[in-house]
Short mmCIF file of C-alpha atoms and ligand atoms in Angstrom, two decimals:
data_model
loop_
_atom_site.label_atom_id
_atom_site.label_comp_id
_atom_site.label_asym_id
_atom_site.label_seq_id
_atom_site.Cartn_x
_atom_site.Cartn_y
_atom_site.Cartn_z
CA MET J 1 -21.22 -83.44 32.85
CA GLN J 2 -19.42 -81.60 30.03
CA PRO J 3 -15.94 -82.99 29.29
CA LEU J 4 -12.97 -80.70 28.85
CA ILE J 5 -12.47 -81.48 25.17
CA ASP J 6 -10.12 -79.63 22.81
CA ARG J 7 -10.29 -79.09 19.03
CA HIS J 8 -8.14 -82.17 18.48
CA GLY J 9 -10.51 -84.44 20.33
CA ARG J 10 -8.43 -84.89 23.43
CA VAL J 11 -10.29 -84.89 26.74
CA ALA J 12 -8.64 -83.58 29.88
CA THR J 13 -9.45 -85.65 32.98
CA ASP J 14 -6.23 -85.09 34.93
CA LEU J 15 -6.05 -81.74 36.76
CA ARG J 16 -2.76 -80.42 38.14
CA VAL J 17 -3.35 -77.79 40.80
CA SER J 18 -0.49 -75.58 41.90
CA LEU J 19 -0.99 -74.59 45.54
CA THR J 20 1.92 -72.14 45.72
CA ASP J 21 4.80 -70.95 43.57
CA ARG J 22 7.16 -71.01 46.56
CA CYS J 23 9.62 -73.78 47.18
CA ASN J 24 12.07 -74.65 49.99
CA LEU J 25 14.65 -76.11 47.56
CA ARG J 26 16.53 -74.24 44.87
CA CYS J 27 17.17 -76.91 42.25
CA THR J 28 19.66 -75.54 39.74
CA TYR J 29 17.58 -76.58 36.74
CA CYS J 30 14.46 -74.92 38.15
CA MET J 31 15.28 -71.59 39.77
CA PRO J 32 18.17 -69.32 40.76
CA PRO J 33 19.76 -69.52 44.27
CA GLU J 34 17.98 -66.39 45.48
CA GLY J 35 14.56 -67.77 44.48
CA LEU J 36 12.07 -65.84 42.37
CA GLU J 37 9.70 -62.95 42.74
CA TRP J 38 6.83 -64.81 44.41
CA LEU J 39 3.18 -64.23 43.65
CA PRO J 40 1.64 -61.48 45.83
CA ALA J 41 -0.55 -62.98 48.59
CA ASP J 42 -3.71 -61.35 47.27
CA ASP J 43 -3.27 -62.93 43.86
CA GLN J 44 -3.18 -66.43 45.28
CA LEU J 45 -6.37 -68.40 45.50
CA SER J 46 -7.70 -68.95 49.01
CA ASP J 47 -8.41 -72.49 50.21
CA ASP J 48 -12.12 -71.90 49.59
CA GLU J 49 -11.50 -70.69 46.05
CA ILE J 50 -9.29 -73.70 45.27
CA VAL J 51 -11.86 -76.13 46.61
CA ARG J 52 -14.62 -74.41 44.66
CA LEU J 53 -12.72 -74.63 41.36
CA ILE J 54 -11.77 -78.28 41.96
CA GLY J 55 -15.41 -78.97 42.75
CA ILE J 56 -16.43 -77.51 39.40
CA ALA J 57 -13.76 -79.57 37.64
CA VAL J 58 -14.74 -82.81 39.31
CA GLN J 59 -18.49 -82.42 39.46
CA ARG J 60 -19.18 -80.70 36.12
CA LEU J 61 -16.18 -81.15 33.83
CA GLY J 62 -15.29 -84.81 34.15
CA VAL J 63 -11.98 -84.47 35.96
CA LYS J 64 -11.11 -87.82 37.55
CA GLU J 65 -7.66 -87.16 38.93
CA VAL J 66 -6.37 -84.21 40.95
CA ARG J 67 -2.65 -83.77 41.55
CA PHE J 68 -1.45 -81.03 43.92
CA THR J 69 1.83 -79.50 42.99
CA GLY J 70 3.72 -76.21 43.05
CA GLY J 71 6.22 -74.73 43.95
CA GLU J 72 6.18 -77.08 46.88
CA PRO J 73 2.65 -78.08 47.91
CA LEU J 74 3.69 -79.12 51.43
CA VAL J 75 4.56 -75.50 52.25
CA ARG J 76 0.89 -74.57 51.80
CA ARG J 77 -0.59 -74.44 55.28
CA GLY J 78 -4.09 -75.49 54.26
CA LEU J 79 -3.00 -78.57 52.30
CA VAL J 80 -4.47 -81.26 54.62
CA ASP J 81 -7.74 -79.34 54.89
CA ILE J 82 -7.97 -78.86 51.10
CA VAL J 83 -7.39 -82.61 50.58
CA GLY J 84 -10.09 -83.44 53.10
CA ARG J 85 -12.59 -81.06 51.52
CA VAL J 86 -11.98 -82.37 48.00
CA ARG J 87 -12.36 -85.92 49.28
CA ALA J 88 -15.70 -84.91 50.87
CA LEU J 89 -16.81 -83.55 47.48
CA ASP J 90 -16.01 -86.77 45.70
CA PRO J 91 -15.18 -90.12 47.32
CA ASP J 92 -13.79 -91.52 44.04
CA VAL J 93 -11.54 -88.81 42.65
CA GLU J 94 -7.89 -89.96 42.56
CA MET J 95 -5.85 -87.49 44.58
CA SER J 96 -2.07 -87.22 44.79
CA ILE J 97 0.73 -84.73 45.39
CA THR J 98 4.01 -84.09 43.64
CA THR J 99 6.44 -83.09 46.35
CA ASN J 100 10.08 -82.81 47.31
CA ALA J 101 9.07 -84.63 50.53
CA LEU J 102 10.59 -82.07 52.93
CA GLY J 103 8.30 -82.25 55.93
CA LEU J 104 6.39 -85.26 54.55
CA ALA J 105 7.54 -87.35 57.48
CA LYS J 106 5.31 -85.18 59.70
CA THR J 107 2.29 -84.85 57.45
CA ALA J 108 2.03 -88.14 55.55
CA GLY J 109 -0.33 -89.68 58.15
CA ALA J 110 -2.66 -86.66 58.19
CA LEU J 111 -2.71 -86.50 54.39
CA ALA J 112 -3.62 -90.16 54.11
CA GLU J 113 -6.35 -89.72 56.74
CA ALA J 114 -7.71 -86.72 54.87
CA GLY J 115 -8.13 -88.87 51.76
CA LEU J 116 -4.94 -88.48 49.71
CA ASN J 117 -4.24 -91.57 47.62
CA ARG J 118 -0.62 -91.30 46.57
CA VAL J 119 2.57 -89.28 46.50
CA ASN J 120 5.10 -88.59 43.74
CA VAL J 121 8.43 -87.62 45.25
CA SER J 122 11.06 -85.78 43.28
CA LEU J 123 14.54 -87.11 43.95
CA ASP J 124 17.39 -86.85 41.45
CA THR J 125 20.16 -88.60 43.39
CA VAL J 126 20.79 -90.81 46.43
CA ARG J 127 24.13 -89.20 47.20
CA SER J 128 23.92 -86.54 49.84
CA ASP J 129 26.62 -84.38 48.23
CA THR J 130 25.03 -84.50 44.79
CA PHE J 131 21.65 -83.72 46.41
CA GLN J 132 23.15 -80.59 47.92
CA GLU J 133 24.80 -79.66 44.63
CA ILE J 134 21.49 -79.90 42.74
CA THR J 135 19.05 -78.52 45.32
CA ARG J 136 21.46 -76.10 47.06
CA ARG J 137 20.17 -77.43 50.37
CA ASP J 138 21.50 -80.14 52.72
CA ARG J 139 18.19 -81.98 53.15
CA PHE J 140 18.70 -85.46 51.65
CA THR J 141 17.86 -87.21 54.95
CA ASP J 142 14.51 -85.39 55.18
CA VAL J 143 13.53 -86.77 51.76
CA VAL J 144 14.49 -90.31 52.73
CA GLU J 145 12.37 -89.99 55.91
CA GLY J 146 9.52 -88.45 53.96
CA LEU J 147 9.48 -91.31 51.50
CA ALA J 148 9.47 -93.92 54.25
CA ALA J 149 6.65 -92.10 56.04
CA ALA J 150 4.54 -91.95 52.85
CA GLU J 151 4.98 -95.70 52.34
CA ALA J 152 4.11 -96.40 55.99
CA ALA J 153 1.01 -94.18 55.78
CA GLY J 154 -0.29 -96.20 52.80
CA LEU J 155 0.30 -93.45 50.25
CA GLY J 156 1.57 -95.98 47.76
CA PRO J 157 2.67 -97.10 45.34
CA VAL J 158 5.23 -94.36 46.10
CA LYS J 159 6.59 -92.94 42.87
CA VAL J 160 9.92 -91.24 42.55
CA ASN J 161 10.58 -88.78 39.72
CA ALA J 162 14.14 -87.98 38.69
CA VAL J 163 15.81 -85.57 36.28
CA LEU J 164 19.35 -86.35 35.09
CA LEU J 165 21.73 -83.47 34.37
CA ARG J 166 24.81 -83.79 32.20
CA GLY J 167 28.01 -83.82 34.27
CA VAL J 168 26.10 -83.77 37.57
CA ASN J 169 24.16 -86.99 38.08
CA ASP J 170 23.90 -88.52 34.59
CA ASP J 171 26.11 -91.39 35.73
CA GLN J 172 23.86 -92.14 38.76
CA GLY J 173 20.78 -93.61 37.07
CA PRO J 174 21.52 -97.28 37.88
CA GLU J 175 22.35 -96.46 41.50
CA LEU J 176 19.11 -94.50 41.93
CA LEU J 177 17.14 -97.30 40.36
CA GLN J 178 18.70 -99.95 42.62
CA TRP J 179 17.94 -97.75 45.67
CA CYS J 180 14.30 -97.46 44.61
CA LEU J 181 14.00 -101.17 43.80
CA ASP J 182 15.35 -102.02 47.27
CA ARG J 183 12.56 -99.95 48.85
CA GLY J 184 9.71 -100.79 46.47
CA TYR J 185 9.46 -97.26 45.05
CA HIS J 186 8.48 -96.84 41.41
CA LEU J 187 11.11 -94.74 39.65
CA ARG J 188 10.54 -92.63 36.58
CA PHE J 189 13.14 -90.53 34.81
CA ILE J 190 11.92 -87.36 33.13
CA GLU J 191 13.80 -85.48 30.38
CA GLN J 192 14.72 -81.95 31.38
CA MET J 193 12.41 -79.46 29.67
CA PRO J 194 12.86 -75.76 28.74
CA LEU J 195 10.96 -74.51 31.78
CA ASP J 196 13.69 -73.16 34.04
CA ALA J 197 13.45 -69.59 35.30
CA GLN J 198 17.00 -68.85 34.12
CA HIS J 199 16.34 -70.02 30.54
CA GLY J 200 19.49 -72.15 30.75
CA TRP J 201 18.08 -75.28 29.10
CA SER J 202 19.75 -76.43 25.96
CA ARG J 203 18.71 -79.25 23.64
CA ASP J 204 22.35 -80.17 23.03
CA SER J 205 23.25 -80.71 26.64
CA MET J 206 20.07 -82.31 27.95
CA VAL J 207 20.19 -85.97 28.92
CA THR J 208 17.81 -87.76 26.53
CA ALA J 209 15.59 -90.73 27.18
CA ASP J 210 17.90 -92.76 24.93
CA ASP J 211 20.89 -91.73 27.06
CA ILE J 212 19.00 -92.75 30.20
CA PHE J 213 17.99 -96.09 28.74
CA ALA J 214 21.57 -96.81 27.63
CA SER J 215 22.93 -95.95 31.06
CA LEU J 216 20.39 -98.15 32.87
CA ALA J 217 21.00 -100.98 30.41
CA THR J 218 24.61 -101.22 31.53
CA THR J 219 23.36 -102.66 34.82
CA PHE J 220 19.84 -103.94 34.27
CA ALA J 221 18.01 -105.93 31.61
CA LEU J 222 15.16 -103.71 30.43
CA THR J 223 12.25 -105.05 28.38
CA PRO J 224 9.14 -103.10 27.38
CA ALA J 225 6.34 -103.71 29.88
CA ARG J 226 3.35 -105.24 28.10
CA GLU J 227 0.67 -102.79 29.06
CA PRO J 228 -0.08 -100.13 26.42
CA ARG J 229 1.17 -96.67 27.17
CA GLY J 230 -2.25 -94.96 26.84
CA SER J 231 -2.16 -91.40 28.08
CA ALA J 232 0.51 -92.23 30.70
CA PRO J 233 3.68 -90.44 29.62
CA ALA J 234 6.17 -92.96 31.01
CA GLU J 235 7.54 -95.60 28.69
CA LEU J 236 7.61 -98.47 31.13
CA PHE J 237 10.23 -101.18 31.19
CA LEU J 238 10.37 -104.36 33.22
CA VAL J 239 13.59 -104.49 35.22
CA ASP J 240 15.42 -107.82 35.03
CA GLY J 241 12.23 -109.53 33.87
CA GLY J 242 9.94 -107.79 36.41
CA PRO J 243 7.68 -107.45 38.21
CA ALA J 244 9.50 -104.19 39.11
CA THR J 245 9.42 -101.51 36.43
CA VAL J 246 11.19 -98.26 35.58
CA GLY J 247 9.69 -95.43 33.55
CA VAL J 248 11.46 -93.08 31.15
CA ILE J 249 9.46 -90.00 30.19
CA ALA J 250 10.74 -88.62 26.86
CA SER J 251 8.80 -85.39 27.13
CA VAL J 252 11.16 -83.64 24.71
CA THR J 253 12.49 -86.26 22.34
CA ARG J 254 9.33 -88.41 21.99
CA PRO J 255 6.45 -86.12 22.97
CA PHE J 256 3.16 -87.72 23.91
CA CYS J 257 1.04 -84.60 23.31
CA GLY J 258 -1.38 -86.52 21.11
CA ASP J 259 -2.44 -88.49 24.17
CA CYS J 260 -2.37 -85.61 26.61
CA ASP J 261 -5.22 -85.67 29.15
CA ARG J 262 -3.98 -82.83 31.39
CA VAL J 263 -5.07 -79.39 32.35
CA ARG J 264 -3.48 -77.08 34.90
CA LEU J 265 -4.68 -74.55 37.41
CA THR J 266 -2.02 -72.15 38.73
CA ALA J 267 -1.85 -70.88 42.31
CA ASP J 268 -3.23 -67.55 41.11
CA GLY J 269 -6.24 -69.11 39.45
CA GLN J 270 -5.22 -69.28 35.77
CA VAL J 271 -6.22 -72.26 33.66
CA ARG J 272 -3.39 -73.45 31.41
CA ASN J 273 -4.25 -76.04 28.83
CA CYS J 274 -0.58 -77.05 28.40
CA LEU J 275 2.69 -76.71 30.34
CA PHE J 276 4.04 -74.81 27.35
CA ALA J 277 0.94 -72.71 26.66
CA ARG J 278 1.55 -69.01 26.09
CA ASP J 279 -2.04 -68.08 27.05
CA GLU J 280 -3.94 -68.52 30.27
CA SER J 281 -7.57 -68.07 31.18
CA ASP J 282 -8.24 -66.08 34.35
CA LEU J 283 -10.70 -67.87 36.60
CA ARG J 284 -9.68 -65.86 39.66
CA LEU J 285 -10.78 -62.56 38.24
CA ALA J 286 -14.03 -64.07 37.03
CA MET J 287 -14.67 -65.78 40.35
CA ARG J 288 -13.89 -62.64 42.40
CA GLY J 289 -16.15 -60.67 40.03
CA GLY J 290 -19.07 -62.86 41.09
CA ALA J 291 -19.14 -65.47 38.29
CA SER J 292 -21.48 -68.40 38.92
CA ASP J 293 -20.24 -72.02 38.80
CA ASP J 294 -21.90 -72.34 35.39
CA ALA J 295 -20.02 -69.32 34.07
CA LEU J 296 -16.71 -70.59 35.48
CA ALA J 297 -17.28 -73.99 33.92
CA ASP J 298 -18.01 -72.34 30.55
CA ARG J 299 -14.85 -70.28 30.78
CA TRP J 300 -12.86 -73.41 31.55
CA LEU J 301 -14.37 -75.29 28.59
CA THR J 302 -13.49 -72.38 26.29
CA ALA J 303 -9.92 -72.30 27.62
CA MET J 304 -9.45 -75.89 26.53
CA LEU J 305 -10.47 -75.30 22.93
CA GLY J 306 -7.27 -73.52 22.08
CA LYS J 307 -4.96 -76.31 23.31
CA ALA J 308 -2.13 -76.69 20.79
CA PRO J 309 -1.65 -80.11 19.13
CA GLY J 310 1.90 -80.32 20.52
CA HIS J 311 4.42 -78.46 22.66
CA GLY J 312 6.61 -77.70 19.64
CA ILE J 313 9.92 -77.69 21.55
CA ASP J 314 11.68 -78.86 18.39
CA ASP J 315 10.02 -76.18 16.23
CA PRO J 316 12.40 -73.34 15.32
CA THR J 317 9.68 -70.87 16.37
CA PHE J 318 9.35 -72.42 19.87
CA LEU J 319 9.19 -69.87 22.66
CA GLN J 320 9.58 -70.88 26.29
CA PRO J 321 6.52 -69.89 28.34
CA ASP J 322 6.79 -66.71 30.38
CA ARG J 323 6.28 -68.54 33.64
CA PRO J 324 8.82 -71.13 34.88
CA MET J 325 7.79 -74.65 35.91
CA SER J 326 7.68 -73.65 39.60
CA ALA J 327 5.05 -71.00 38.89
CA ILE J 328 2.99 -73.14 36.53
CA GLY J 329 2.94 -76.28 38.66
CA GLY J 330 5.18 -79.20 37.67
N1 SAM E 1 8.21 -79.13 44.57
C1 SAM E 1 7.52 -80.25 44.03
C2 SAM E 1 8.49 -81.37 43.66
O1 SAM E 1 9.68 -81.19 43.89
O2 SAM E 1 8.05 -82.39 43.18
C3 SAM E 1 6.58 -79.96 42.90
C4 SAM E 1 7.00 -78.99 41.88
S1 SAM E 1 8.41 -79.41 40.94
C5 SAM E 1 8.48 -78.07 39.78
C6 SAM E 1 7.78 -80.77 39.99
C7 SAM E 1 8.76 -81.57 39.21
O3 SAM E 1 9.24 -80.79 38.16
C8 SAM E 1 9.98 -82.05 39.96
O4 SAM E 1 10.06 -83.42 39.80
C9 SAM E 1 11.14 -81.39 39.28
O5 SAM E 1 12.27 -82.22 39.23
C10 SAM E 1 10.57 -81.17 37.92
N2 SAM E 1 11.18 -80.12 37.13
C11 SAM E 1 11.48 -78.87 37.47
N3 SAM E 1 12.03 -78.19 36.45
C12 SAM E 1 12.10 -79.07 35.43
C13 SAM E 1 12.54 -79.01 34.09
N4 SAM E 1 13.09 -77.90 33.59
N5 SAM E 1 12.42 -80.08 33.32
C14 SAM E 1 11.90 -81.23 33.82
N6 SAM E 1 11.43 -81.37 35.06
C15 SAM E 1 11.54 -80.29 35.86
#
């Protein structure tokens, strides 16, 4: 086993795999209403290619956690099969998906049976009209049903990720938290990052972790949870003395890059050592050119060496990556 270590001594054990760049929502902070120019079908990894690369990561490179994402991973037809095949490769690898939960009500049982451990559901509001305003789709009920199905299928603890947007839902944090507490879902707020396709993000208008904390503190007593943060990005707080918690992920204002243990594989087979990386390493081309597992593992190890010490969003020279979040894998 050769760990995915970078020049700053960080070891990546958490692999985010994007299964598609397509999505069935159109969240305003992610992509334009008409969608994006999607990856050509030939450029996307096949199910076999994805399973092969995950196998290399898990069996040779020390990856312990695999998170499927996108785009929207549930729109990938082979998802249940891919989960089952990865589970067959390794009974212990922690496997989860980050999803908008559309259609999860139908597939949660099959995913659990195939060996998925958990789901992270993205939900920014519990008001149907605000949901439609943010996602440009009238699908709030599907998400609620998807969440319930995931819980019933044993894909818990169910985590909910939320982004707050100034003037849209930044006054809805306490309501969202109460809704999650009532259902036993673990809520985490994430600061909006400069990863939207429209390049509309601005540091001045983003809702910061401090804003989120202040808003929640109007309704709940929040105290730091005792456990150390480690490489987990969420700053965890006990809600009203616990045991329930809420997380606030200050990706922009208090970056946790020094503890980063992540690596990403895009739907077209590029290794990215950081969400904000400007370079990628092409495993698809190498694989389709006949590279052995050893050669692919070597390429992957080399790709990690150049991982930057931090994302540098606050640096005046910061440049947003060419690909948006939906094409990298959130
Ligand atoms: N479709 C899946 C979902 O909704 O969870 C997976 C992909 S989506 C890009 C993953 C997460 O990224 C979602 O929670 C979404 O809210 C978040 N996201 C998208 N653009 C973002 C941005 N600019 N800053 C912070 N989070 C963002």
